[in-house]
XYZ file of C-alpha atoms in Angstrom:
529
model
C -45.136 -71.953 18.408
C -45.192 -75.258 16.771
C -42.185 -74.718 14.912
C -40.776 -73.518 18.341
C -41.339 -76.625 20.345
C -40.059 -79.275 17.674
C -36.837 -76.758 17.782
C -35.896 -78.276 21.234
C -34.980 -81.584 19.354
C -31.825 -79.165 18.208
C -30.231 -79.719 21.797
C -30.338 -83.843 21.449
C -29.417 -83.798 17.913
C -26.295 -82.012 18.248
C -25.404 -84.348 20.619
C -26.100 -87.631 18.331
C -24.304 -85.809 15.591
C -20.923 -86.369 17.661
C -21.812 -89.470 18.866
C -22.173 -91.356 15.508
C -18.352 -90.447 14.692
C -16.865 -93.672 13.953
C -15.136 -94.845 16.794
C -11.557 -95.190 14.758
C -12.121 -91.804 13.807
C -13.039 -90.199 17.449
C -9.878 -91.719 18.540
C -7.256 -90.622 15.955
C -8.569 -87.319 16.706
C -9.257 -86.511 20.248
C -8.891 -83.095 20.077
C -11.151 -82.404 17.460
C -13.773 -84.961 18.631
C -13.425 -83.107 22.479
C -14.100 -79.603 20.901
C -16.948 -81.395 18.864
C -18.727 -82.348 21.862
C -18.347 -79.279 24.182
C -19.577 -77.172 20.784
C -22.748 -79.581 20.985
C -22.911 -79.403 24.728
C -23.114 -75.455 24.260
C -25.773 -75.650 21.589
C -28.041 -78.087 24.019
C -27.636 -75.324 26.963
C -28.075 -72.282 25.055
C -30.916 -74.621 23.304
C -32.510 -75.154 26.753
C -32.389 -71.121 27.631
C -34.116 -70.586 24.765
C -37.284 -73.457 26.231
C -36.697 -72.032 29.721
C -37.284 -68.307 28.281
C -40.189 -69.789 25.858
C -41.734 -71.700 28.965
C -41.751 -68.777 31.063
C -43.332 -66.152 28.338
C -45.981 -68.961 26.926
C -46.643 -71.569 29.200
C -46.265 -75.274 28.679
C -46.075 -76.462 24.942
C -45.893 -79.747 22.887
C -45.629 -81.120 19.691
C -47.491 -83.941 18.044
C -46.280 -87.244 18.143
C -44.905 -89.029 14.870
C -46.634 -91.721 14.662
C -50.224 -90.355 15.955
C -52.244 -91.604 19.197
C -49.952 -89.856 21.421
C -47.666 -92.904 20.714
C -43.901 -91.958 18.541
C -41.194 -88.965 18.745
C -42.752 -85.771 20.559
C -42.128 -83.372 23.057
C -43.414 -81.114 26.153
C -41.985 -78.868 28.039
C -43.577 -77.498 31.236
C -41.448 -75.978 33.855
C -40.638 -79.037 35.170
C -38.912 -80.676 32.009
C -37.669 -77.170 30.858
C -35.806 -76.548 34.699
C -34.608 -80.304 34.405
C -33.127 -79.846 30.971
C -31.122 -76.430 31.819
C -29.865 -78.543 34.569
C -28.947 -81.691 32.536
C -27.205 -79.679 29.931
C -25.570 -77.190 32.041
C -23.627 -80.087 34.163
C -22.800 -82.036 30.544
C -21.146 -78.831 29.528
C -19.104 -78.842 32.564
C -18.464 -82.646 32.525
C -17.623 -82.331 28.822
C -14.700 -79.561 29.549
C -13.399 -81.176 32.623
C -12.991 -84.447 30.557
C -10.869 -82.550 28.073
C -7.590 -82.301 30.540
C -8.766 -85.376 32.635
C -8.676 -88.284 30.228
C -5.999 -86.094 27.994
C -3.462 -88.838 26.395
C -5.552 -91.674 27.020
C -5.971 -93.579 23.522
C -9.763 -94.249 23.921
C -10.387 -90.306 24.425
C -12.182 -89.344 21.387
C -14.391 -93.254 22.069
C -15.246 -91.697 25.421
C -16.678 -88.596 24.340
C -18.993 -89.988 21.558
C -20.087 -92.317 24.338
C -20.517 -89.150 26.948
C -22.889 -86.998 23.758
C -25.045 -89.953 23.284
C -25.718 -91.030 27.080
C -26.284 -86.584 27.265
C -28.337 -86.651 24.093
C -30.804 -89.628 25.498
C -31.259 -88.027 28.812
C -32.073 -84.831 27.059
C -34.675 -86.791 24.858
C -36.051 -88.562 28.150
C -36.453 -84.873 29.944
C -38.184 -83.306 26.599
C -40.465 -86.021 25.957
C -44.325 -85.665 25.295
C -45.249 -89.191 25.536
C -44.810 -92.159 27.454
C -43.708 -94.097 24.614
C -41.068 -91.821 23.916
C -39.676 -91.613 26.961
C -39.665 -95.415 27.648
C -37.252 -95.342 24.307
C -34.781 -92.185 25.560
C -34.778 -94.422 29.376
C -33.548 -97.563 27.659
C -31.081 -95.327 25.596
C -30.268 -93.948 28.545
C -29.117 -97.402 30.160
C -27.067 -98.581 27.334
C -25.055 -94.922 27.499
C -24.571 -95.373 30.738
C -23.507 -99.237 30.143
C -21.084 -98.299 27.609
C -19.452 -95.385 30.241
C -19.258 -97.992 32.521
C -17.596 -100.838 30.672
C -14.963 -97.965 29.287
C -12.266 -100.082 31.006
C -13.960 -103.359 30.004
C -10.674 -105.094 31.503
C -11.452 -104.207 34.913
C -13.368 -106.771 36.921
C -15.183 -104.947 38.841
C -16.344 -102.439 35.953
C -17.786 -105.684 34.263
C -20.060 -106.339 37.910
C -21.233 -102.785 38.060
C -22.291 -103.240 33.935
C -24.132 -106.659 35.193
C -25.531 -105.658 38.137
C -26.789 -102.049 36.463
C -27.625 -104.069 33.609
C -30.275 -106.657 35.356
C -31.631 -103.561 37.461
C -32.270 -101.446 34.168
C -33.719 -104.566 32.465
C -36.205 -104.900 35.222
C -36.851 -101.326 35.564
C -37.497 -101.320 31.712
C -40.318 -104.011 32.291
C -42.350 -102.196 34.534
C -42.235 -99.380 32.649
C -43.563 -100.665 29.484
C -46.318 -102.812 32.181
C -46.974 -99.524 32.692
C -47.450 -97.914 29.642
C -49.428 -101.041 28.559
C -51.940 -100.805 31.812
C -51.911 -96.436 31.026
C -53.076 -96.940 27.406
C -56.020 -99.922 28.356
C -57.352 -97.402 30.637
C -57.047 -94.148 29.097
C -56.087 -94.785 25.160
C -53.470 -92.402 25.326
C -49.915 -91.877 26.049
C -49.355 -88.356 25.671
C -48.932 -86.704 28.805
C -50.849 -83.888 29.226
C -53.836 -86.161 28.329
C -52.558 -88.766 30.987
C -52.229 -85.972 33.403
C -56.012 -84.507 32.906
C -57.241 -88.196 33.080
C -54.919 -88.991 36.260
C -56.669 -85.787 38.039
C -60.034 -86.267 37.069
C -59.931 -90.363 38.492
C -58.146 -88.652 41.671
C -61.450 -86.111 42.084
C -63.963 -88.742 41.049
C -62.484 -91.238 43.244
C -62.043 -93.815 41.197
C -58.532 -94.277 41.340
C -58.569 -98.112 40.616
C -57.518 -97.719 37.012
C -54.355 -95.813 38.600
C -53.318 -98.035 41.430
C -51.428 -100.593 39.267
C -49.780 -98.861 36.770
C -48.349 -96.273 39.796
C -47.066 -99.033 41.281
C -45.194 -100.240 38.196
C -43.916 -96.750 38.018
C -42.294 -96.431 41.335
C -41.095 -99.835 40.885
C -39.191 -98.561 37.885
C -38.270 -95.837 39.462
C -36.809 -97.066 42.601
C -34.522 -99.649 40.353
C -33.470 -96.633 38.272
C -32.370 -94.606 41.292
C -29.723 -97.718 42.985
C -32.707 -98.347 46.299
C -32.203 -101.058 48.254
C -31.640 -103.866 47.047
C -30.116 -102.809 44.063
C -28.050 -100.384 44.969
C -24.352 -101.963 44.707
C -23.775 -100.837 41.079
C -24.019 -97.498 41.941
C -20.654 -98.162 44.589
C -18.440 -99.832 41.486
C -18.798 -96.513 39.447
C -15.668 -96.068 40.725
C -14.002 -98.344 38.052
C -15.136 -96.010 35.426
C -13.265 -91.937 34.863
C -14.465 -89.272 37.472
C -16.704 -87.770 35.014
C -18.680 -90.877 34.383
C -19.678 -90.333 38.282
C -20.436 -86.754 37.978
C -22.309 -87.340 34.815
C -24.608 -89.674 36.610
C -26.319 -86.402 38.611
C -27.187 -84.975 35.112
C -30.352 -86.672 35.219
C -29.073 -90.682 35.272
C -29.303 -91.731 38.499
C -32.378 -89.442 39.460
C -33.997 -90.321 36.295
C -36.040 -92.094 38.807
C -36.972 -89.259 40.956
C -37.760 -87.471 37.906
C -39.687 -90.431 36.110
C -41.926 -90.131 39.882
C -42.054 -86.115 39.094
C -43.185 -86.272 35.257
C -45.856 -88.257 36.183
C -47.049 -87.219 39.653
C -50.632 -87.161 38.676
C -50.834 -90.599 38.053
C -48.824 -92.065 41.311
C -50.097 -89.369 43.543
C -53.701 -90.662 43.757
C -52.011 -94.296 44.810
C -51.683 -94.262 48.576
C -49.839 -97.505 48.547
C -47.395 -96.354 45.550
C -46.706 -93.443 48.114
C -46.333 -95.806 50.898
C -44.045 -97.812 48.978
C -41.703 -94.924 48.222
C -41.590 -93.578 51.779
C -40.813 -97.017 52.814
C -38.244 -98.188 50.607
C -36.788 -94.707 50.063
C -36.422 -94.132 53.546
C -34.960 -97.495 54.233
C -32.337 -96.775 51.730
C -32.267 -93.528 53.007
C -30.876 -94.908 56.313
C -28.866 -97.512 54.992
C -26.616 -94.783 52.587
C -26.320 -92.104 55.451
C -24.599 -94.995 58.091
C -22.431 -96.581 55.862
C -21.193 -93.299 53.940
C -19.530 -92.433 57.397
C -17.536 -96.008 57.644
C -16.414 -95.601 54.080
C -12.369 -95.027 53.868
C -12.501 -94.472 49.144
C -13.583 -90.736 48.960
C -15.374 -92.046 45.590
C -17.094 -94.796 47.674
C -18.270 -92.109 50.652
C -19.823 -90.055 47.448
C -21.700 -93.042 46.439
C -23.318 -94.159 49.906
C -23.972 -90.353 50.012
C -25.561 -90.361 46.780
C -27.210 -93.568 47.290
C -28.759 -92.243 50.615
C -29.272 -88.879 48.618
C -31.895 -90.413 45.764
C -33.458 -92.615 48.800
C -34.433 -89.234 50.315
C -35.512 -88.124 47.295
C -37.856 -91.137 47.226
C -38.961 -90.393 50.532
C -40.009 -86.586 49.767
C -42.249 -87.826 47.058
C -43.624 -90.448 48.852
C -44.490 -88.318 51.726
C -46.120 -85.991 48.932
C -43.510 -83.232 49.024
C -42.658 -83.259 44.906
C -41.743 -79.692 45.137
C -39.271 -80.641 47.949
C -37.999 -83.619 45.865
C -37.223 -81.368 42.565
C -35.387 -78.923 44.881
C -33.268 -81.182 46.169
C -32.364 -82.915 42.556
C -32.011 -79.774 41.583
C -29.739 -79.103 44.353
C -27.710 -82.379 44.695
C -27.200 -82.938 41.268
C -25.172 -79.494 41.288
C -23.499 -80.431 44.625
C -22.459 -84.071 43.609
C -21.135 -83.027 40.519
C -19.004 -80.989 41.847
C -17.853 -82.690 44.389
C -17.080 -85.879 42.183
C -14.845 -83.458 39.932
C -13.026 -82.049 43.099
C -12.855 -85.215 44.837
C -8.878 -85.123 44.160
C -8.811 -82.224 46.479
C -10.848 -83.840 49.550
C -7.239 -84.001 51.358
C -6.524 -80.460 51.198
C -10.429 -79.854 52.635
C -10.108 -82.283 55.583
C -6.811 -80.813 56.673
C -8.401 -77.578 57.087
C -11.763 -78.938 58.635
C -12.980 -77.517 61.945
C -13.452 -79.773 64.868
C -16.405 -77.834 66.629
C -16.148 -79.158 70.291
C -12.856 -79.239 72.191
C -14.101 -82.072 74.452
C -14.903 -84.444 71.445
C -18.622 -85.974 70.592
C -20.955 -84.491 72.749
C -22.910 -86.353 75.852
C -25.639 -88.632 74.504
C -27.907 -86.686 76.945
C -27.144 -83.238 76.078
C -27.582 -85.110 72.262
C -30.693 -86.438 72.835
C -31.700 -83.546 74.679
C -30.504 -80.917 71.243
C -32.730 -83.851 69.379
C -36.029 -82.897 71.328
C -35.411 -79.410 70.611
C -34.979 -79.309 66.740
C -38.883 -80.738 66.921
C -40.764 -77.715 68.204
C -38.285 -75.614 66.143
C -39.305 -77.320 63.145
C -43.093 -77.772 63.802
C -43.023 -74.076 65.190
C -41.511 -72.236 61.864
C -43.553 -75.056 59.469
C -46.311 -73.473 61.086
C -45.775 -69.925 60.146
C -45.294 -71.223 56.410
C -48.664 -72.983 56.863
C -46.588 -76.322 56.707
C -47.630 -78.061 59.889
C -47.776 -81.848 60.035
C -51.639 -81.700 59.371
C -51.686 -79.501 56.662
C -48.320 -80.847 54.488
C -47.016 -83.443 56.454
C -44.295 -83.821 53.732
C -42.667 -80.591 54.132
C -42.960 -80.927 58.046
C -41.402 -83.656 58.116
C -38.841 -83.208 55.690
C -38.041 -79.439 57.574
C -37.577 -81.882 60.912
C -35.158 -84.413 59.676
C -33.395 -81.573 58.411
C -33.250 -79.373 62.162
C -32.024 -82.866 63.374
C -29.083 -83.234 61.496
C -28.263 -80.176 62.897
C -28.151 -82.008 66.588
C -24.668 -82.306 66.932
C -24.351 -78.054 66.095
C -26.647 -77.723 69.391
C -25.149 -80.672 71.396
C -22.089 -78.903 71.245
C -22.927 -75.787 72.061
C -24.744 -77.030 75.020
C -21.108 -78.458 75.618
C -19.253 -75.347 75.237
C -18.223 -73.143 78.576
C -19.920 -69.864 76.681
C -23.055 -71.895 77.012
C -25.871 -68.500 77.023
C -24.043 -66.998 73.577
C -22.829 -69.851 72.096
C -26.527 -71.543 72.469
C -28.147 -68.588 71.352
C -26.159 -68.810 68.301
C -26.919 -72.513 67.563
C -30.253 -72.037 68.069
C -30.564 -68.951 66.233
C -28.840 -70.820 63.239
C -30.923 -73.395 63.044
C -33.881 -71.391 62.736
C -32.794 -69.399 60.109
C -31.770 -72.866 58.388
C -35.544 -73.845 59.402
C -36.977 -70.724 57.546
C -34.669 -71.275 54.219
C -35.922 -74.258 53.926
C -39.600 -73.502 53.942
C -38.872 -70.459 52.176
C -37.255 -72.325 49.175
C -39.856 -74.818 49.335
C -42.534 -72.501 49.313
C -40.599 -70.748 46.040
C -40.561 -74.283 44.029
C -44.377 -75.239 45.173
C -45.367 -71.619 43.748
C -43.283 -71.637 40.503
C -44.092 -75.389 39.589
C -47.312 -75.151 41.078
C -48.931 -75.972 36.869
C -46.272 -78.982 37.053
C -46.776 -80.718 40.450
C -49.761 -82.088 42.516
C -49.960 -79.868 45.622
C -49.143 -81.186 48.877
C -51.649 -83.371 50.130
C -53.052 -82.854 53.570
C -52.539 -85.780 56.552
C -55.067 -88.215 55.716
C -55.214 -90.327 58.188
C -53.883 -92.735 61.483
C -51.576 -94.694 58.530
C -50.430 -91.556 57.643
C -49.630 -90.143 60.405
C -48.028 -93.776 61.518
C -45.807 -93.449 59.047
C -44.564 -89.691 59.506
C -43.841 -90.970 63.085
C -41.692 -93.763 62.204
C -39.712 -91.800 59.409
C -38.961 -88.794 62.190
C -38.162 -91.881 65.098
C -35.896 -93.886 62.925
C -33.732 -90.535 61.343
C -33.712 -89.539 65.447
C -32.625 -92.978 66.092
C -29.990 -93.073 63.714
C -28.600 -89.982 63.881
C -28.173 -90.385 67.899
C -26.392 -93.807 66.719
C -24.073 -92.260 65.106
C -23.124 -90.012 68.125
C -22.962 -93.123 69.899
C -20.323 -95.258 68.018
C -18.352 -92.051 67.522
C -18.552 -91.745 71.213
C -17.690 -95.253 71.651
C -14.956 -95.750 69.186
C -12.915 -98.197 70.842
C -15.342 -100.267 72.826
C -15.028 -104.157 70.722
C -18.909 -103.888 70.488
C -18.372 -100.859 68.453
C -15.435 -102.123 66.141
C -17.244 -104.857 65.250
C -20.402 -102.323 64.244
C -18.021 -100.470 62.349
C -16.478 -103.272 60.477
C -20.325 -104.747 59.138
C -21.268 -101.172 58.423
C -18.164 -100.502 56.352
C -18.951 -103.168 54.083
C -22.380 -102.247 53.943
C -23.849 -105.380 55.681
C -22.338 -107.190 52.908
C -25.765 -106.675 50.911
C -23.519 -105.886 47.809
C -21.183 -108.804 48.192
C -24.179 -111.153 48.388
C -24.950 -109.777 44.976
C -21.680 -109.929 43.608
C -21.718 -113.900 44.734
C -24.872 -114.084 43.164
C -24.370 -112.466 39.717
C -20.996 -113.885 39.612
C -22.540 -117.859 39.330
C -25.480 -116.254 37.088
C -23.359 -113.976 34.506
C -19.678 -114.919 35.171
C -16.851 -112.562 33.754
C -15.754 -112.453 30.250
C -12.044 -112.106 29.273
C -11.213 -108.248 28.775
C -11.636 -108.651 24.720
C -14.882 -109.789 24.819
C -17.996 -107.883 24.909
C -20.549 -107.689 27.607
């Protein structure tokens, strides 16, 4: 089995091998250098098949660290990290073919996919790794792949802010990490996680989760600054500048490198109310923000990144409410979406022409709105309930299953619009209950599977609590009957204006372009970053 688990090192390695072609090299042979890196791609997935299959018929294994005191190269794979690297490998396979045809005759080709295996191989080596020391390497590798992807076009202005801004954000996030690691081994003397995960339950049951509270806070800090939250989200919106596969590469574990940073070490933040608190708060705020200004954005690419910013801010949320088998299902599930629908961007036109308008009369009534938002909460408490996922008992899922019936206000609104009203509400309602019970259904799945992984949803515990479940359901409510409202209201002045702030995001990015600009101002195109 030993022998087994330091095999997994075979999917990153075949990766690096392609990446350290020499860049002259790469490029006088493109098509050589793209059938080099899909070959490694396909080695790294079948690779990860073999952990998932390994995983499944053993249970969780590791190798020692080189280097000793759970400090140096290592690995461990639980279900988590093996599900997470099937996942990661199976979207750089299909980002590595799709690049073949899309960047074909460009004369950096063969530069861009040495750059794509390494940035792969590093998140591979982040996913697999079986200590904190490890894995603070593969993140920082992770960064400069990504840097490199995004400064492909160095000549482009705003490529260059989206390197800076990323660059500051990663530097930061990189700081708290290693505060972390520093505060993790003072405590514990260890770095290796399944001995940080035994000592991050046993504080939680004695207690005495003092030794925890600071280092889980410098781990959601690192996390939310990995994952583009609020403030620093506005790098994430310039991926544009870089080829369509840079963006869809971000889902294979880059941009929720965060969310899964928050996952692989869920023992130790869980026990922190106030690291919890913090990524409710700021992952619902950003949450919020993404979702409003996604629907103001004209640049397809730029409505994908508001979503996706809005996306990891949920995925935030989930784990701060305590839901971390919600939060992997939806990286799991978003990273497949977004991927896809960066690569088929090209063809939103042909999608919106053959969209369906759902109500003849327009945006529904606010009242009938408002009144289709007051029913999606029984719905959702009533079904949580037969899952055993009330608001008392897992407060995450509850509310999670809620925001989700919500967003299905303007099906119900509308039906309560239509002339059919009996059927046509019978089948809205009826549809959202079945929605209600595939979520809790698939949630329940993930808890049970990745129940050895995860912390199990923790139970309501207490007024703050339950404060702060109240809020996050009010202020999705609120903003999803706002944006009924200025659709409603389209060309009221009041409104315009509205739409104008939102669609530049409340210019929180171009205060940070102003500001990096005077800090880190451009370089000509032939320079380096």
């Amino acid at each position: 089995m030993h022998s087994l688990a330091w095999s997994a090192l075979l999917a990153p390695a075949a990766l690096v091998a392609v990446s350290l072609t020499p860049s002259g090299a790469a490029n006088a042979s493109p098509r050589a250098m793209a059938a080099a890196g899909l070959s490694a791609g396909v080695v790294a997935f079948l690779v990860t098949l073999g952990v998932d299959a390994a995983v499944i018929l053993h249970g969780p294994f590791q190798t020692g660290a080189v280097g000793g005191a759970g400090v140096g190269v290592g690995l461990y794979f639980d279900a988590l990290s093996a599900a997470m690297a099937t996942l990661v490998s199976f979207i750089g396979v299909i980002v590595l073919l799709y690049s073949r045809n899309y960047l074909d005759g460009d004369p950096r080709q063969g530069l861009f996919f040495k750059r794509l295996s390494f940035t792969l191989a590093a998140v591979l080596s982040l996913i697999g790794a079986g200590n904190l020391a490890f894995l603070i390497f593969a993140w920082i590798a992770t960064s400069a792949g990504l840097n490199s992807l995004l400064l492909f076009y160095p000549e482009r202005p705003a490529a260059q802010l989206a390197a800076k801004k990323k660059f500051v954000a990663s530097r930061l996030g990189d700081l708290c990490l290693i505060a972390a690691a520093a505060s993790l081994w003072s405590s514990f003397g260890t770095l290796s996680f399944p001995e940080l995960f035994a000592a991050g339950r046993s504080a939680a049951s004695a207690g005495q989760t003092d030794s925890l509270t600071f280092p889980a806070m410098l781990i959601v800090l690192a996390a939310l600054l990995k994952s583009a939250q609020l403030p620093f989200h506005g790098w994430l919106v310039e991926v544009m500048e870089t080829p369509t596969p840079v963006s869809a590469l971000l889902h294979a574990g880059v941009i929720n490198a965060g969310g899964f940073l928050v996952l692989r070490l869920a023992d130790v933040v869980a026990p922190s109310e106030g690291a919890l608190h913090m990524l409710s708060l700021v992952g619902g705020a950003t949450a919020l923000f993404g979702s409003i200004v996604m629907l103001t954005q004209t640049s397809i690419k730029a409505c994908l990144a508001y979503s996706t910013i809005a996306q990891m801010g949920f995925m935030m949320l989930e784990c701060g409410l305590g839901a971390f088998a919600a939060a992997l299902l939806h990286i799991l599930a978003h990273s497949l979406y977004k991927a896809h629908a960066f690569l088929s961007s090209g063809s939103i036109i042909d999608l919106a022409r053959a969209s369906w308008t759902p109500s003849p009369g327009g945006q529904p009534h606010p009242a009938r709105f408002a009144l289709a938002l007051a029913a999606s909460l029984p719905m959702a408490f009533a079904v949580g309930g037969m899952f055993h996922a009330g608001v008392i008992d897992n407060p995450g899922a509850a509310t999670l299953a809620t925001i989700l019936l919500m967003s299905l206000a303007h099906l119900i609104a509308n039906a309560l619009d239509e002339r059919t009203k009996a059927y046509v509400l019978g089948k809205a309602l009826a549809m959202s209950a079945i929605v209600a019970v595939v979520f809790f259904t698939l949630h329940a799945t993930v808890e049970r599977l990745f129940a050895s992984s995860l912390p199990t949803a923790a139970p309501l515990r207490g007024p703050e609590d339950l404060a702060l479940v109240l809020v996050i359901i009010g202020s999705f409510g609120a903003v999803i009957l706002f944006q009924s409202v200025m659709a409603r209201h389209a060309t009221s002045p009041f409104w315009q204006a509205v739409y104008v702030h939102l669609s530049q995001g409340l210019y929180l990015n171009t205060l940070a372009n102003r500001a990096m600009l005077r800090i880190w101002p451009h370089r000509s195109a032939s320079s380096s970053l």
